Protein backbone atom coordinates (compact mmCIF):
# COMPACT_ATOMS: atom_id res chain seq x y z
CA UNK A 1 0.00 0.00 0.00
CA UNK A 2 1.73 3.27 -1.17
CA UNK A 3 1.57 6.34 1.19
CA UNK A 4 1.88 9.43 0.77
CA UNK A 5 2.00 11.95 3.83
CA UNK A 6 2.71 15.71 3.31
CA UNK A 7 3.37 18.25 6.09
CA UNK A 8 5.69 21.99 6.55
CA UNK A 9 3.08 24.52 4.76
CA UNK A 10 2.40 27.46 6.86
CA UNK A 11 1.83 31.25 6.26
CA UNK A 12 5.02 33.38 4.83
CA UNK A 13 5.48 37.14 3.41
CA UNK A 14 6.84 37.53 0.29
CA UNK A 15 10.46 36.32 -0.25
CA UNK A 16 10.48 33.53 2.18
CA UNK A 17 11.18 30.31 2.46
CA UNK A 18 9.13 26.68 3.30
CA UNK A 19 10.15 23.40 3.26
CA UNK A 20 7.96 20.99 2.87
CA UNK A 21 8.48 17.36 3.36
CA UNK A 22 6.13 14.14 1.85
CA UNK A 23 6.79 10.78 3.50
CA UNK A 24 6.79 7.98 0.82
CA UNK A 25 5.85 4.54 1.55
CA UNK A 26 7.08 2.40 -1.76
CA UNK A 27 8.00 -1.41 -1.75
CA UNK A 28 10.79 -0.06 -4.33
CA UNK A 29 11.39 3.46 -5.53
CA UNK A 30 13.70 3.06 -7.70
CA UNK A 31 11.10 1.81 -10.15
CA UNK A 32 8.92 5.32 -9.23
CA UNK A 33 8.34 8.51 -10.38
CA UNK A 34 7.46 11.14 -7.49
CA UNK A 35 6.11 14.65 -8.14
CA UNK A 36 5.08 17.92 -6.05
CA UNK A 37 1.52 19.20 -7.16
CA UNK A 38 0.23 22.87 -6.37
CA UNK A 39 -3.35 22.95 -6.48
CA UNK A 40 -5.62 26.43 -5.83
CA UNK A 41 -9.61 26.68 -6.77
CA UNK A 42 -8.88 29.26 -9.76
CA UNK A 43 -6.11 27.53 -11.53
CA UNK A 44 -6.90 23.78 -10.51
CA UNK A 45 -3.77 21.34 -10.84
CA UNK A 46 -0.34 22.36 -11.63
CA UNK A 47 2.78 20.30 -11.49
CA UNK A 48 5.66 22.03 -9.74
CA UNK A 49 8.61 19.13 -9.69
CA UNK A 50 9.23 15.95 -10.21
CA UNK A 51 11.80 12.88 -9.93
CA UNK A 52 12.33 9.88 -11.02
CA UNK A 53 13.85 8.58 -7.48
CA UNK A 54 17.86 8.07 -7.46
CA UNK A 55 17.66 10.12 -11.02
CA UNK A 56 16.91 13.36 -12.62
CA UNK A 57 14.70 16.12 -11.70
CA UNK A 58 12.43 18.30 -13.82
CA UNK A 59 10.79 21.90 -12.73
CA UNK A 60 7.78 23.52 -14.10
CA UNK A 61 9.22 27.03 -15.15
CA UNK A 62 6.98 28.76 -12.91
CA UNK A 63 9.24 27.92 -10.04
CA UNK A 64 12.48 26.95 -11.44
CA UNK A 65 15.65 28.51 -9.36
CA UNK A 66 13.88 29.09 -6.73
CA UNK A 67 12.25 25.64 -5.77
CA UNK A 68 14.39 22.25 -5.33
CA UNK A 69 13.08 18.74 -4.91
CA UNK A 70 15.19 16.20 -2.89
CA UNK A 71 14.95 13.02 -1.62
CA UNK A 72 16.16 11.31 1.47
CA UNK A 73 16.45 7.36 1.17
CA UNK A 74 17.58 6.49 4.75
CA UNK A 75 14.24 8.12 5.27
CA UNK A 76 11.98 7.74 2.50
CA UNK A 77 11.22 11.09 2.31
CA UNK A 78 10.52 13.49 -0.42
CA UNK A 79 11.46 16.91 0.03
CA UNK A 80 10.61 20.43 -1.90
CA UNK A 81 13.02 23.45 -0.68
CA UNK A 82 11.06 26.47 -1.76
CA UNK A 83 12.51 29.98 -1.58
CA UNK A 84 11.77 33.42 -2.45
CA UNK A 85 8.35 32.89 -2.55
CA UNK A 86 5.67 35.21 -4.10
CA UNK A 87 1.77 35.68 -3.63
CA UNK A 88 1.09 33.46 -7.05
CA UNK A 89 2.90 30.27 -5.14
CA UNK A 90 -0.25 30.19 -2.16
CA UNK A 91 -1.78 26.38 -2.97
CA UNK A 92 -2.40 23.60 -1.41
CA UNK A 93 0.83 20.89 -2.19
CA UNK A 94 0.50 17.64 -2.90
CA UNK A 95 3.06 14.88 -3.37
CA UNK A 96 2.49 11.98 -6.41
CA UNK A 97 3.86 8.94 -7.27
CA UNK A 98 3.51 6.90 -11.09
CA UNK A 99 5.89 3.68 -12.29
CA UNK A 100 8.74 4.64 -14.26
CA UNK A 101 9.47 6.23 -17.11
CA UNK A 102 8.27 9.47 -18.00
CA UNK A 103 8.83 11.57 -15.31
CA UNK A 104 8.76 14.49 -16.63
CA UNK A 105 5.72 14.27 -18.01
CA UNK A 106 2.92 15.36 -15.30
CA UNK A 107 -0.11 13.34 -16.37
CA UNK A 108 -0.68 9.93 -15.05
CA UNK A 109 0.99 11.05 -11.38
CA UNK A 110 -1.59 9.45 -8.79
CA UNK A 111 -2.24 9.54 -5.17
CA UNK A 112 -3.74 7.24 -2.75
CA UNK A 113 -7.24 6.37 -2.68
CA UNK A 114 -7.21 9.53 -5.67
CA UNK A 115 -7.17 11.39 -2.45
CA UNK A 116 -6.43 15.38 -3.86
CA UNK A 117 -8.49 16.77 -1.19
CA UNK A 118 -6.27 18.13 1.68
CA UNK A 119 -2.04 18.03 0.77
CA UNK A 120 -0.31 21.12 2.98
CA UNK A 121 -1.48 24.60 2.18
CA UNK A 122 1.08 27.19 1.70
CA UNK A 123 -0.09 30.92 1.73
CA UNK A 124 2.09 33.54 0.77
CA UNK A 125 0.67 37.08 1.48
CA UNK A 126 1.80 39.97 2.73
């Protein structure tokens, strides 16, 4: 059963920083894709980044240089460093997994139980 457990959003002003972290629960991730979704009512689904584990990583150009995606394998966790952040980055964050290949490519990424309801909200406001 593949899990998929977001948490570190919070409130910021303009030009901070957030990390937020995604616990991932896969029998074998080397064989997995895994993604960081932004989701907001007005624009619905965007992908930010995403990695094929142990491999390369792709940004959406929206946020590239200022967001990085990481992953920790001692701890299965997947990571998304994001800095200078600006008013257009408030959404709620979701992580996603999908079977290799094709990481880059953002449709087919899934989630639990299609669960897209909750991730960890990230507002960004002055």
């Amino acid at each position: 059963q593949v899990q998929l457990v977001e948490s570190g959003g919070g409130a910021v002003q303009p030009g901070g920083s957030l990390r937020l972290s995604c616990a991932v629960a896969l029998y074998t991730p080397t064989r997995y894709c895994a993604a960081w979704f932004r989701q907001t009512p007005g624009k619905g689904r965007e992908g930010v980044a995403s990695t094929a584990i142990g491999g390369t990583t792709t940004y959406a150009d929206s946020v590239k240089g200022r967001f990085t995606l990481s992953h920790d394998k001692a701890k299965n966790t997947l990571y998304l460093q994001m800095n200078n952040l600006q008013p257009e980055d408030t959404a709620a964050y979701f992580c996603a997994h999908k079977p290799r290949p094709y990481c880059a490519i953002w449709a087919g990424y899934s989630r639990p139980n299609n669960d897209w309801g909750q991730g960890t909200q990230v507002t960004v406001s002055s």
